[in-house]
CSV table of C-alpha atoms and ligand atoms in Angstrom, one decimal:
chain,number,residue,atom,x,y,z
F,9,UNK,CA,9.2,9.7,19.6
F,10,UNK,CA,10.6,7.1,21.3
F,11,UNK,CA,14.0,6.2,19.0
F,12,UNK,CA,14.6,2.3,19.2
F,13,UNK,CA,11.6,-0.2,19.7
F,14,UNK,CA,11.8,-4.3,19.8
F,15,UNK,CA,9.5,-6.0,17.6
F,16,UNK,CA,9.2,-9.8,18.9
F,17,UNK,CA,13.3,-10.7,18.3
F,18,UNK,CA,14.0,-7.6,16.6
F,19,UNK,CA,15.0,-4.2,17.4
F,20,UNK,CA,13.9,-1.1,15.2
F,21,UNK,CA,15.1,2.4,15.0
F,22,UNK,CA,13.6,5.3,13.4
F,23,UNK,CA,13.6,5.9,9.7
F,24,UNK,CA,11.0,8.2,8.8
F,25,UNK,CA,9.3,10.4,10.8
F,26,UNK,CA,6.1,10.9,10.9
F,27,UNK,CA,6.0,15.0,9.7
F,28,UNK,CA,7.8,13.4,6.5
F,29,UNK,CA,5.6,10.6,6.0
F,30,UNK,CA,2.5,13.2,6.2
F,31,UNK,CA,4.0,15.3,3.8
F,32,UNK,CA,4.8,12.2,1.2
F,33,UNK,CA,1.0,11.5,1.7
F,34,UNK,CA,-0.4,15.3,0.7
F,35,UNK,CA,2.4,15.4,-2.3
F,36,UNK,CA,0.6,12.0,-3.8
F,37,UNK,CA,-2.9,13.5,-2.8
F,38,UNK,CA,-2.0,16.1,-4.7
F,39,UNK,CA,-1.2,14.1,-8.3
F,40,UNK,CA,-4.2,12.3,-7.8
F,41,UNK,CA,-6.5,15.2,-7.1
F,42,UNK,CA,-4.9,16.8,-10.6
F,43,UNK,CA,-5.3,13.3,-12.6
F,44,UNK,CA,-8.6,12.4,-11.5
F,45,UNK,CA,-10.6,15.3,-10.9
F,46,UNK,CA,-12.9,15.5,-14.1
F,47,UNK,CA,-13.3,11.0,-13.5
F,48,UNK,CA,-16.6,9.6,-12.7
F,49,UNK,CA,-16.5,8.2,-8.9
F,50,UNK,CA,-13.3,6.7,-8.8
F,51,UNK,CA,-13.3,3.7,-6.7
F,52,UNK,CA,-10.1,3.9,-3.8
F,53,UNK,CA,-9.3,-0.1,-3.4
F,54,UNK,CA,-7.4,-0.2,0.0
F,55,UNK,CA,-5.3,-3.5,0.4
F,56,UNK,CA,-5.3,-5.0,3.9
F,57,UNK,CA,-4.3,-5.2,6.1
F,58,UNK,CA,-1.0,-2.7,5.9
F,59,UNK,CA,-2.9,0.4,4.0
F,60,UNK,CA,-5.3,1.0,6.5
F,61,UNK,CA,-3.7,4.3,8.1
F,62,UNK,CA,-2.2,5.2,4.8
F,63,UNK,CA,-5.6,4.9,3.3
F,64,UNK,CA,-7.1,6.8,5.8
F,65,UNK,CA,-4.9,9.8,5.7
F,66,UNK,CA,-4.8,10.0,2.2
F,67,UNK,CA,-8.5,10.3,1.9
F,68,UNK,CA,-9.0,13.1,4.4
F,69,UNK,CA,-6.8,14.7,1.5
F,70,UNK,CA,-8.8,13.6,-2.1
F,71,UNK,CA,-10.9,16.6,-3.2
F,72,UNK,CA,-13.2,14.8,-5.6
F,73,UNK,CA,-16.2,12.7,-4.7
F,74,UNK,CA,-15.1,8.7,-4.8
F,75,UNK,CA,-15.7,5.6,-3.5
F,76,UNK,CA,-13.9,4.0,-0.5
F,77,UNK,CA,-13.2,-0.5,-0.1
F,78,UNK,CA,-11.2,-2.3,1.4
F,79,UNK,CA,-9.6,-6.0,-0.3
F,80,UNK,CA,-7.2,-8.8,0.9
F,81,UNK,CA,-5.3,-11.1,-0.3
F,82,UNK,CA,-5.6,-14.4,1.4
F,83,UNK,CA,-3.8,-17.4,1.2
F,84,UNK,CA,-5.8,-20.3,0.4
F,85,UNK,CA,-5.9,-23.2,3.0
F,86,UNK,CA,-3.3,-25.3,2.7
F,87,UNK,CA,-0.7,-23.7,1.1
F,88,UNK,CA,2.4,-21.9,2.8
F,89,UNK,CA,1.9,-18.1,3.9
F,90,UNK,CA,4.2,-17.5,1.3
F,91,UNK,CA,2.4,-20.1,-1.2
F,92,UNK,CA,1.8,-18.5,-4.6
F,93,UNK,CA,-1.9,-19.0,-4.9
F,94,UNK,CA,-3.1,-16.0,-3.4
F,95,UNK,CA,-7.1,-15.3,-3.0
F,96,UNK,CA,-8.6,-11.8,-3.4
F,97,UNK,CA,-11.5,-11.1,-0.8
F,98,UNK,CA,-13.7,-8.5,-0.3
F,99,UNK,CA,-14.3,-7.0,-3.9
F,100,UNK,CA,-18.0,-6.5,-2.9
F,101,UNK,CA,-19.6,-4.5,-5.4
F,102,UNK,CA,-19.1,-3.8,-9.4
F,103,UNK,CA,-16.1,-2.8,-10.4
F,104,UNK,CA,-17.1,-3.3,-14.3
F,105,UNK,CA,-16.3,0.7,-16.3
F,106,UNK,CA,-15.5,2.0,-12.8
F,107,UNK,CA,-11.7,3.9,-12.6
F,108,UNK,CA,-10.0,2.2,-9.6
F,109,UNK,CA,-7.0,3.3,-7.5
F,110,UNK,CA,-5.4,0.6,-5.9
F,111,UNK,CA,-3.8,1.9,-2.6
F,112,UNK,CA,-0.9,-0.6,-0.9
F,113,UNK,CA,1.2,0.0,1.9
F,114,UNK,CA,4.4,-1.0,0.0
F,115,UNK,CA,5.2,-2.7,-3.3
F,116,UNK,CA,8.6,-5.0,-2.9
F,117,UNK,CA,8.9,-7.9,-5.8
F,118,UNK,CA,5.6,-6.7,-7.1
F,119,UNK,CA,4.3,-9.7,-6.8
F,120,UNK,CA,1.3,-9.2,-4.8
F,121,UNK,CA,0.3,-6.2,-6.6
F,122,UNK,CA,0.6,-7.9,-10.0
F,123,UNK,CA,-1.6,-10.7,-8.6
F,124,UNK,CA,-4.2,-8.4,-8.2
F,125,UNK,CA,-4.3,-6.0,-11.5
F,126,UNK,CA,-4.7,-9.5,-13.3
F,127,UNK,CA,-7.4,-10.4,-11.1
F,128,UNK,CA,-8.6,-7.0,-11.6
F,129,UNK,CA,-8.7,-6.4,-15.0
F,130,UNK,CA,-10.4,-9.5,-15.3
F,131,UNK,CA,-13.6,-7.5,-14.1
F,132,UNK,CA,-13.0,-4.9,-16.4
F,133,UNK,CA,-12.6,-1.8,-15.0
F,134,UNK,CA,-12.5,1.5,-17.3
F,135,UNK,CA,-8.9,2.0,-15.6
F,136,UNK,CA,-6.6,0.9,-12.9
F,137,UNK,CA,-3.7,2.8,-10.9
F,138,UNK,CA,-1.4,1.4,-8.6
F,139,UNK,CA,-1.2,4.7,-5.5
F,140,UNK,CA,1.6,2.8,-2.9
F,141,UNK,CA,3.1,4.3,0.3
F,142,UNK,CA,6.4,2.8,-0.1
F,143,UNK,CA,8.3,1.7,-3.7
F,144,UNK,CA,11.7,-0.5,-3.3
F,145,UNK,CA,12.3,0.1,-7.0
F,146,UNK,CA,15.6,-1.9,-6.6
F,147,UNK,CA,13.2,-4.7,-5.6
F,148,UNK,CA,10.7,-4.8,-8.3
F,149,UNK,CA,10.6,-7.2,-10.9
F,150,UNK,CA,7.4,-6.3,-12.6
F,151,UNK,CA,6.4,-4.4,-16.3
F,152,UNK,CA,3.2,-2.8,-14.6
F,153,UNK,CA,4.0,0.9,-13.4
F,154,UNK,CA,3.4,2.0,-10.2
F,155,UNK,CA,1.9,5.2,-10.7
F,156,UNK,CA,1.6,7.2,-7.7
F,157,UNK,CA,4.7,6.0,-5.3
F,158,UNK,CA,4.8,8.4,-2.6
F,159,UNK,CA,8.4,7.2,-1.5
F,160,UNK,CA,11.1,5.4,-2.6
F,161,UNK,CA,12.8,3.5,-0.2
F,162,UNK,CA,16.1,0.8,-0.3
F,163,UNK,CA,15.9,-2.5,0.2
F,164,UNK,CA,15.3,-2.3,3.8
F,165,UNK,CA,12.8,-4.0,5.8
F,166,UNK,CA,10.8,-1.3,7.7
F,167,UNK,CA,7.5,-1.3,9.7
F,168,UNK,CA,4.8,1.2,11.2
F,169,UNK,CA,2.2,3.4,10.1
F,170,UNK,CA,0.6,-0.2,9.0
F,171,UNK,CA,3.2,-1.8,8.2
F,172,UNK,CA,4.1,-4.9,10.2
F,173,UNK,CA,6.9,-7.2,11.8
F,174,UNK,CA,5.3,-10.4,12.1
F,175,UNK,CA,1.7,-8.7,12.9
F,176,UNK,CA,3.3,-5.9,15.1
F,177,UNK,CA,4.2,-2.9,14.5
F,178,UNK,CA,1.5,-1.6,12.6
F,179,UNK,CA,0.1,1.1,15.2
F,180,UNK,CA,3.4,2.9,15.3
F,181,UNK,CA,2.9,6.9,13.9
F,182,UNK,CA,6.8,6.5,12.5
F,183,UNK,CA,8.6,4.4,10.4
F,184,UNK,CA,11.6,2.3,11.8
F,185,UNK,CA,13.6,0.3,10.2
F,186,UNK,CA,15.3,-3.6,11.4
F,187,UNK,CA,18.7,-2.7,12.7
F,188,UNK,CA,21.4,-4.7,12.5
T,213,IMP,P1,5.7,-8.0,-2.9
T,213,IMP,O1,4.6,-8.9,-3.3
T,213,IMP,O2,7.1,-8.6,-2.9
T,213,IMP,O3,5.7,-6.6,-3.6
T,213,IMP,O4,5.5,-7.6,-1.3
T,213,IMP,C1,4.3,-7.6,-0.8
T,213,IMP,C2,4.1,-7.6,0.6
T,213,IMP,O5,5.3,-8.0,1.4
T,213,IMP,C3,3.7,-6.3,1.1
T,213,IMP,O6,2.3,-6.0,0.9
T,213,IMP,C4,4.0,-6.4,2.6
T,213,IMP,O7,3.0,-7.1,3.3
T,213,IMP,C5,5.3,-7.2,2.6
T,213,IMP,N1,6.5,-6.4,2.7
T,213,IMP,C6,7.4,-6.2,1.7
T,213,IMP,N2,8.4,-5.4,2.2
T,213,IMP,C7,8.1,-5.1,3.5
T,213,IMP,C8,8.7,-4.3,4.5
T,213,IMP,O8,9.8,-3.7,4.4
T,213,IMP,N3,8.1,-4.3,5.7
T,213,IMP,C9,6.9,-4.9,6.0
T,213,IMP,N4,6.3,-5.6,5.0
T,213,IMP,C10,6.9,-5.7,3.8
T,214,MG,MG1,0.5,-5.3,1.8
C-alpha cells in the first residue's frame, strides 16, 4: 500500500487499512443480518456518490433477500454547494410500508442524513435505519440514532474507499487521512 498520496493540494497518509475496514464491514453485516432476517424485502438505500464501494461490499455480505437503490442529494441550482436546500434524487420506486436501510459513507454534523429521514418518512416507510461506514460522534449534532455505525472515527477529515477530497480519492482500497 503505497503510505502517503497528494490529493489536489493536499497530502494523505494511511489511516485504516483496508483488512480493518473489511472486517468493520462483515461486523455491521453481521447486526443487520440478525435484526432483519424475519423483515419483508428490506429496501438498502445507498447514498451517492461516497457509499458506492461500501455498499457494494456490504451486500456481498446480507444473507436475506432485499432490495438494492441508489439516491442523491443534490443541490438545487443556484444555491452554494454547501447551500441548505438539498434535493433528494433517485427514489424511483415505492417506498410506502417498505423497511429501509439507509447506507452512507460517513455521518459528520448529521445534517445530510437528517435531511433525508425527514424526506423519508414523509413517504412513509414501515421503518428506517441509518447503516454508515464512518460515525464522527464528536461531530454530530442530531437526536436521530445512527444505528448501525461500523466505525467511529475523530474529527479528522479522511478519504478513500468512496470517500473523496474534492472528487478524488474515492477509488483508493484504504483510508488516509489529511496530514498536517
Ligand atoms: P454531514 O451532513 O455533516 O453529516 O456530512 C455529510 C457529508 O460531508 C458526507 O456525506 C460527506 O460527503 C462529507 N464529509 C464529512 N466528513 C468527511 C470526511 O472526513 N471526508 C470526506 N467527506 C466528508
Ligand atoms: Mg455522503
Amino acid at each position: 500500500m503505497e503510505n502517503r498520496i497528494k490529493l489536489h493540494d493536499r497530502t494523505f497518509r494511511v489511516l485504516i487499512p483496508e483488512a480493518r475496514i473489511a472486517e468493520a464491514v462483515a461486523a455491521g453485516a453481521a447486526r443487520i443480518n440478525a435484526d432483519y432476517r424475519e423483515r419483508k424485502n428490506p429496501i438498502f438505500l445507498g447514498v451517492l456518490n461516497g457509499s458506492f464501494m461500501f455498499l457494494s461490499d456490504l451486500m456481498k455480505r446480507i444473507e436475506f433477500n432485499c432490495e438494492v437503490s441508489f439516491v442523491k442529494l443534490a443541490s438545487y441550482e443556484g444555491t452554494s454547494s454547501s447551500g441548505a436546500v438539498r434535493d433528494l434524487i433517485g427514489l424511483g420506486g415505492d417506498i410506502e410500508g417498505r423497511d429501509v436501510i439507509i447506507v452512507e459513507d460517513i455521518v459528520d454534523t448529521g445534517r445530510s442524513i437528517a435531511h433525508m429521514v425527514e424526506t423519508l418518512r414523509r413517504k412513509n416507510p414501515a421503518s428506517i435505519r441509518i447503516c454508515t461506514l464512518f460515525y464522527k460522534p464528536e461531530a454530530y449534532s442530531r437526536t436521530i440514532p445512527i444505528d448501525y455505525p461500523a466505525m467511529n472515527i475523530g474529527n479528522e477529515f479522511i478519504v478513500g474507499y468512496g470517500l473523496d477530497y474534492d472528487q478524488l480519492g474515492r477509488n483508493l482500497k484504504d483510508v488516509y487521512v489529511v496530514t498536517e
